């Protein structure tokens, strides 16, 4: 859990450090506001998706399940700036499926913390493998990193894409292409 007192002190120091006056009217509430905000945007820390994925349903058949365009917002751990975009998830069940909203919950658990996009993509895939024990999983994330678009190389709109395959998706390029075709539109 977020230590509000520490965050507030640190933000005050940060404001002073960049030459601001933390006591001017517009900034007075900023340290406490930021402490409350971190409670939410780091709300996935120390969690796994177990609580979302433990309730499963018997699969009628074992056809590929795809949930695409799951919006995510996360924070880059190198600059503590937001990165955000879409995650697409596919898995091939092996007798059990999760409710579709639970895939979005799984993404949320790993987005709400200081994160790296590639790592988030892998963590989502690994939790699905672990808790649903499917034949395979494929996860793709495409995100805009504000640490690249509002500063540094400044390429607005450029996206970082990360792809992770597990189980039968790892070897089967036909399945991978099916996934790419389906998430394309
Ligand atoms: Zn960054």
PDB file of C-alpha atoms and ligand atoms in Angstrom:
ATOM      1  CA  UNK A   1       0.000   0.000   0.000  1.00  0.00           C
ATOM      2  CA  UNK A   2       1.082   3.538  -0.699  1.00  0.00           C
ATOM      3  CA  UNK A   3       2.693   5.407   2.201  1.00  0.00           C
ATOM      4  CA  UNK A   4       0.932   8.741   1.740  1.00  0.00           C
ATOM      5  CA  UNK A   5       3.189  10.626   4.117  1.00  0.00           C
ATOM      6  CA  UNK A   6       6.325   9.565   2.260  1.00  0.00           C
ATOM      7  CA  UNK A   7       4.898  10.325  -1.170  1.00  0.00           C
ATOM      8  CA  UNK A   8       3.706  13.740  -0.037  1.00  0.00           C
ATOM      9  CA  UNK A   9       7.129  14.601   1.371  1.00  0.00           C
ATOM     10  CA  UNK A  10       8.843  13.391  -1.784  1.00  0.00           C
ATOM     11  CA  UNK A  11       6.554  15.352  -4.103  1.00  0.00           C
ATOM     12  CA  UNK A  12       7.148  18.474  -2.041  1.00  0.00           C
ATOM     13  CA  UNK A  13      10.885  17.953  -2.415  1.00  0.00           C
ATOM     14  CA  UNK A  14      10.516  17.282  -6.123  1.00  0.00           C
ATOM     15  CA  UNK A  15       8.605  20.535  -6.549  1.00  0.00           C
ATOM     16  CA  UNK A  16      11.318  22.401  -4.673  1.00  0.00           C
ATOM     17  CA  UNK A  17      13.961  20.571  -6.688  1.00  0.00           C
ATOM     18  CA  UNK A  18      12.594  21.778 -10.004  1.00  0.00           C
ATOM     19  CA  UNK A  19      12.432  25.332  -8.658  1.00  0.00           C
ATOM     20  CA  UNK A  20       8.727  25.470  -7.854  1.00  0.00           C
ATOM     21  CA  UNK A  21       7.113  26.910  -4.771  1.00  0.00           C
ATOM     22  CA  UNK A  22       5.159  24.037  -3.184  1.00  0.00           C
ATOM     23  CA  UNK A  23       3.203  26.520  -1.095  1.00  0.00           C
ATOM     24  CA  UNK A  24       1.754  28.531  -3.953  1.00  0.00           C
ATOM     25  CA  UNK A  25      -1.979  28.147  -4.305  1.00  0.00           C
ATOM     26  CA  UNK A  26      -2.082  25.852  -7.323  1.00  0.00           C
ATOM     27  CA  UNK A  27       0.402  23.398  -5.841  1.00  0.00           C
ATOM     28  CA  UNK A  28      -0.725  23.295  -2.221  1.00  0.00           C
ATOM     29  CA  UNK A  29      -2.858  20.191  -2.637  1.00  0.00           C
ATOM     30  CA  UNK A  30      -0.635  18.557  -5.240  1.00  0.00           C
ATOM     31  CA  UNK A  31       1.402  16.301  -2.915  1.00  0.00           C
ATOM     32  CA  UNK A  32      -1.701  14.779  -1.289  1.00  0.00           C
ATOM     33  CA  UNK A  33      -3.459  14.565  -4.647  1.00  0.00           C
ATOM     34  CA  UNK A  34      -0.520  12.634  -6.086  1.00  0.00           C
ATOM     35  CA  UNK A  35      -0.380  10.299  -3.077  1.00  0.00           C
ATOM     36  CA  UNK A  36      -4.062   9.405  -3.603  1.00  0.00           C
ATOM     37  CA  UNK A  37      -3.479   9.019  -7.326  1.00  0.00           C
ATOM     38  CA  UNK A  38      -0.643   6.548  -6.818  1.00  0.00           C
ATOM     39  CA  UNK A  39      -2.961   4.436  -4.696  1.00  0.00           C
ATOM     40  CA  UNK A  40      -4.956   3.877  -7.857  1.00  0.00           C
ATOM     41  CA  UNK A  41      -2.323   3.721 -10.572  1.00  0.00           C
ATOM     42  CA  UNK A  42      -0.132   1.356  -8.537  1.00  0.00           C
ATOM     43  CA  UNK A  43      -3.138  -0.625  -7.327  1.00  0.00           C
ATOM     44  CA  UNK A  44      -1.980  -3.832  -9.025  1.00  0.00           C
ATOM     45  CA  UNK A  45       1.337  -4.003  -7.180  1.00  0.00           C
ATOM     46  CA  UNK A  46       2.042  -7.265  -5.435  1.00  0.00           C
ATOM     47  CA  UNK A  47      -1.035  -8.891  -6.995  1.00  0.00           C
ATOM     48  CA  UNK A  48      -1.528 -11.626  -9.532  1.00  0.00           C
ATOM     49  CA  UNK A  49      -4.623 -12.310 -11.614  1.00  0.00           C
ATOM     50  CA  UNK A  50      -5.432 -15.404  -9.560  1.00  0.00           C
ATOM     51  CA  UNK A  51      -8.561 -13.906  -8.004  1.00  0.00           C
ATOM     52  CA  UNK A  52      -9.914 -13.037 -11.470  1.00  0.00           C
ATOM     53  CA  UNK A  53      -8.991 -16.287 -13.175  1.00  0.00           C
ATOM     54  CA  UNK A  54      -9.821 -18.846 -10.532  1.00  0.00           C
ATOM     55  CA  UNK A  55     -13.487 -18.978 -11.497  1.00  0.00           C
ATOM     56  CA  UNK A  56     -13.639 -20.862 -14.783  1.00  0.00           C
ATOM     57  CA  UNK A  57     -16.287 -22.447 -16.968  1.00  0.00           C
ATOM     58  CA  UNK A  58     -16.207 -25.716 -18.840  1.00  0.00           C
ATOM     59  CA  UNK A  59     -15.343 -25.083 -22.487  1.00  0.00           C
ATOM     60  CA  UNK A  60     -17.932 -26.418 -24.959  1.00  0.00           C
ATOM     61  CA  UNK A  61     -15.200 -26.762 -27.522  1.00  0.00           C
ATOM     62  CA  UNK A  62     -11.585 -25.768 -27.530  1.00  0.00           C
ATOM     63  CA  UNK A  63     -11.669 -23.142 -30.276  1.00  0.00           C
ATOM     64  CA  UNK A  64      -9.458 -20.089 -30.025  1.00  0.00           C
ATOM     65  CA  UNK A  65     -10.800 -17.341 -27.743  1.00  0.00           C
ATOM     66  CA  UNK A  66      -9.776 -13.821 -28.709  1.00  0.00           C
ATOM     67  CA  UNK A  67     -10.352 -10.671 -26.710  1.00  0.00           C
ATOM     68  CA  UNK A  68      -8.976  -7.676 -28.546  1.00  0.00           C
ATOM     69  CA  UNK A  69      -8.640  -3.940 -27.978  1.00  0.00           C
ATOM     70  CA  UNK A  70      -8.405  -4.099 -24.197  1.00  0.00           C
ATOM     71  CA  UNK A  71      -7.393  -0.561 -23.261  1.00  0.00           C
ATOM     72  CA  UNK A  72      -4.609  -0.210 -20.732  1.00  0.00           C
ATOM     73  CA  UNK A  73      -2.875   2.636 -18.911  1.00  0.00           C
ATOM     74  CA  UNK A  74       0.405   2.019 -17.164  1.00  0.00           C
ATOM     75  CA  UNK A  75       3.492   3.851 -15.938  1.00  0.00           C
ATOM     76  CA  UNK A  76       6.949   3.360 -17.399  1.00  0.00           C
ATOM     77  CA  UNK A  77       9.348   2.425 -14.647  1.00  0.00           C
ATOM     78  CA  UNK A  78      12.257   4.284 -16.228  1.00  0.00           C
ATOM     79  CA  UNK A  79      10.645   7.728 -16.303  1.00  0.00           C
ATOM     80  CA  UNK A  80       7.454   7.323 -14.248  1.00  0.00           C
ATOM     81  CA  UNK A  81       5.507   8.636 -17.227  1.00  0.00           C
ATOM     82  CA  UNK A  82       2.386   7.025 -18.654  1.00  0.00           C
ATOM     83  CA  UNK A  83       2.308   4.543 -21.480  1.00  0.00           C
ATOM     84  CA  UNK A  84      -1.019   3.389 -22.801  1.00  0.00           C
ATOM     85  CA  UNK A  85      -2.669   1.532 -25.617  1.00  0.00           C
ATOM     86  CA  UNK A  86      -4.329  -1.765 -26.408  1.00  0.00           C
ATOM     87  CA  UNK A  87      -3.761  -5.375 -25.477  1.00  0.00           C
ATOM     88  CA  UNK A  88      -5.017  -8.303 -27.556  1.00  0.00           C
ATOM     89  CA  UNK A  89      -5.244 -11.728 -25.976  1.00  0.00           C
ATOM     90  CA  UNK A  90      -5.862 -15.123 -27.553  1.00  0.00           C
ATOM     91  CA  UNK A  91      -5.843 -18.535 -25.979  1.00  0.00           C
ATOM     92  CA  UNK A  92      -6.808 -22.032 -26.928  1.00  0.00           C
ATOM     93  CA  UNK A  93      -8.640 -23.632 -24.016  1.00  0.00           C
ATOM     94  CA  UNK A  94      -7.955 -27.055 -22.730  1.00  0.00           C
ATOM     95  CA  UNK A  95     -11.352 -27.688 -21.177  1.00  0.00           C
ATOM     96  CA  UNK A  96     -11.779 -24.426 -19.274  1.00  0.00           C
ATOM     97  CA  UNK A  97     -12.405 -20.801 -20.073  1.00  0.00           C
ATOM     98  CA  UNK A  98     -12.583 -17.624 -18.009  1.00  0.00           C
ATOM     99  CA  UNK A  99     -15.250 -14.943 -18.240  1.00  0.00           C
ATOM    100  CA  UNK A 100     -14.228 -12.433 -20.944  1.00  0.00           C
ATOM    101  CA  UNK A 101     -14.141  -9.488 -18.536  1.00  0.00           C
ATOM    102  CA  UNK A 102     -11.531 -11.387 -16.528  1.00  0.00           C
ATOM    103  CA  UNK A 103      -9.007 -11.005 -19.329  1.00  0.00           C
ATOM    104  CA  UNK A 104      -9.336  -7.250 -19.039  1.00  0.00           C
ATOM    105  CA  UNK A 105      -8.990  -7.536 -15.255  1.00  0.00           C
ATOM    106  CA  UNK A 106      -5.795  -9.518 -15.741  1.00  0.00           C
ATOM    107  CA  UNK A 107      -4.362  -6.747 -17.911  1.00  0.00           C
ATOM    108  CA  UNK A 108      -5.353  -4.187 -15.292  1.00  0.00           C
ATOM    109  CA  UNK A 109      -3.517  -6.031 -12.505  1.00  0.00           C
ATOM    110  CA  UNK A 110      -0.258  -5.829 -14.458  1.00  0.00           C
ATOM    111  CA  UNK A 111      -0.791  -2.344 -15.897  1.00  0.00           C
ATOM    112  CA  UNK A 112      -1.374  -0.730 -12.505  1.00  0.00           C
ATOM    113  CA  UNK A 113       2.188  -0.556 -11.316  1.00  0.00           C
ATOM    114  CA  UNK A 114       5.524   0.807 -12.524  1.00  0.00           C
ATOM    115  CA  UNK A 115       6.064  -1.375 -15.512  1.00  0.00           C
ATOM    116  CA  UNK A 116       7.812  -2.276 -18.747  1.00  0.00           C
ATOM    117  CA  UNK A 117       5.517  -3.073 -21.649  1.00  0.00           C
ATOM    118  CA  UNK A 118       7.342  -6.271 -22.656  1.00  0.00           C
ATOM    119  CA  UNK A 119       7.199  -7.468 -19.073  1.00  0.00           C
ATOM    120  CA  UNK A 120       3.502  -6.670 -18.733  1.00  0.00           C
ATOM    121  CA  UNK A 121       2.791  -8.618 -21.941  1.00  0.00           C
ATOM    122  CA  UNK A 122       4.668 -11.660 -20.604  1.00  0.00           C
ATOM    123  CA  UNK A 123       3.056 -11.460 -17.150  1.00  0.00           C
ATOM    124  CA  UNK A 124      -0.435 -11.486 -18.665  1.00  0.00           C
ATOM    125  CA  UNK A 125       0.448 -14.506 -20.827  1.00  0.00           C
ATOM    126  CA  UNK A 126       2.055 -16.349 -17.929  1.00  0.00           C
ATOM    127  CA  UNK A 127      -0.931 -15.845 -15.610  1.00  0.00           C
ATOM    128  CA  UNK A 128      -3.296 -17.168 -18.270  1.00  0.00           C
ATOM    129  CA  UNK A 129      -1.064 -20.222 -18.714  1.00  0.00           C
ATOM    130  CA  UNK A 130      -0.894 -20.741 -14.991  1.00  0.00           C
ATOM    131  CA  UNK A 131      -4.533 -20.317 -14.010  1.00  0.00           C
ATOM    132  CA  UNK A 132      -6.412 -21.499 -17.124  1.00  0.00           C
ATOM    133  CA  UNK A 133      -3.907 -24.146 -18.241  1.00  0.00           C
ATOM    134  CA  UNK A 134      -4.816 -23.646 -21.893  1.00  0.00           C
ATOM    135  CA  UNK A 135      -3.079 -25.296 -24.832  1.00  0.00           C
ATOM    136  CA  UNK A 136      -1.495 -21.978 -25.662  1.00  0.00           C
ATOM    137  CA  UNK A 137      -1.640 -18.212 -25.229  1.00  0.00           C
ATOM    138  CA  UNK A 138      -0.694 -15.271 -27.404  1.00  0.00           C
ATOM    139  CA  UNK A 139      -0.652 -11.703 -26.138  1.00  0.00           C
ATOM    140  CA  UNK A 140       0.159  -8.563 -28.068  1.00  0.00           C
ATOM    141  CA  UNK A 141       0.402  -5.066 -26.636  1.00  0.00           C
ATOM    142  CA  UNK A 142       0.729  -1.851 -28.619  1.00  0.00           C
ATOM    143  CA  UNK A 143       1.414   1.216 -26.553  1.00  0.00           C
ATOM    144  CA  UNK A 144       2.357   4.851 -26.888  1.00  0.00           C
ATOM    145  CA  UNK A 145       5.089   5.730 -24.415  1.00  0.00           C
ATOM    146  CA  UNK A 146       4.901   9.354 -23.401  1.00  0.00           C
ATOM    147  CA  UNK A 147       8.552   9.181 -22.321  1.00  0.00           C
ATOM    148  CA  UNK A 148       9.263   8.822 -26.053  1.00  0.00           C
ATOM    149  CA  UNK A 149       6.533  10.982 -27.543  1.00  0.00           C
ATOM    150  CA  UNK A 150       6.502  14.050 -25.267  1.00  0.00           C
ATOM    151  CA  UNK A 151      10.234  14.129 -24.605  1.00  0.00           C
ATOM    152  CA  UNK A 152      13.406  12.501 -25.902  1.00  0.00           C
ATOM    153  CA  UNK A 153      13.018  11.400 -29.517  1.00  0.00           C
ATOM    154  CA  UNK A 154       9.543  13.053 -29.704  1.00  0.00           C
ATOM    155  CA  UNK A 155       7.791  10.851 -32.204  1.00  0.00           C
ATOM    156  CA  UNK A 156       4.114  11.477 -31.462  1.00  0.00           C
ATOM    157  CA  UNK A 157       1.855   8.556 -32.249  1.00  0.00           C
ATOM    158  CA  UNK A 158       4.662   6.014 -32.553  1.00  0.00           C
ATOM    159  CA  UNK A 159       3.798   2.705 -30.958  1.00  0.00           C
ATOM    160  CA  UNK A 160       5.831   0.084 -29.213  1.00  0.00           C
ATOM    161  CA  UNK A 161       4.581  -3.410 -29.989  1.00  0.00           C
ATOM    162  CA  UNK A 162       5.357  -6.456 -27.889  1.00  0.00           C
ATOM    163  CA  UNK A 163       4.246  -9.998 -28.588  1.00  0.00           C
ATOM    164  CA  UNK A 164       4.454 -13.055 -26.368  1.00  0.00           C
ATOM    165  CA  UNK A 165       3.585 -16.633 -27.310  1.00  0.00           C
ATOM    166  CA  UNK A 166       3.221 -19.573 -24.964  1.00  0.00           C
ATOM    167  CA  UNK A 167       2.331 -23.231 -25.466  1.00  0.00           C
ATOM    168  CA  UNK A 168       1.234 -24.232 -28.968  1.00  0.00           C
ATOM    169  CA  UNK A 169       1.330 -20.620 -30.166  1.00  0.00           C
ATOM    170  CA  UNK A 170       5.087 -20.621 -29.730  1.00  0.00           C
ATOM    171  CA  UNK A 171       5.751 -23.104 -32.529  1.00  0.00           C
ATOM    172  CA  UNK A 172       2.748 -22.749 -34.796  1.00  0.00           C
ATOM    173  CA  UNK A 173       3.128 -19.874 -37.263  1.00  0.00           C
ATOM    174  CA  UNK A 174      -0.286 -20.695 -38.748  1.00  0.00           C
ATOM    175  CA  UNK A 175      -1.899 -19.965 -35.364  1.00  0.00           C
ATOM    176  CA  UNK A 176       0.189 -16.832 -34.962  1.00  0.00           C
ATOM    177  CA  UNK A 177      -0.956 -15.572 -38.368  1.00  0.00           C
ATOM    178  CA  UNK A 178      -4.568 -16.329 -37.492  1.00  0.00           C
ATOM    179  CA  UNK A 179      -4.121 -14.194 -34.385  1.00  0.00           C
ATOM    180  CA  UNK A 180      -2.512 -11.331 -36.323  1.00  0.00           C
ATOM    181  CA  UNK A 181      -5.298 -11.415 -38.923  1.00  0.00           C
ATOM    182  CA  UNK A 182      -7.991 -11.312 -36.277  1.00  0.00           C
ATOM    183  CA  UNK A 183      -6.521  -8.455 -34.277  1.00  0.00           C
ATOM    184  CA  UNK A 184      -5.829  -6.446 -37.422  1.00  0.00           C
ATOM    185  CA  UNK A 185      -9.584  -5.813 -37.701  1.00  0.00           C
TER     186      UNK A 185
HETATM  187 ZN1  LIG B   1      10.194   5.492 -20.144  1.00  0.00          ZN
END
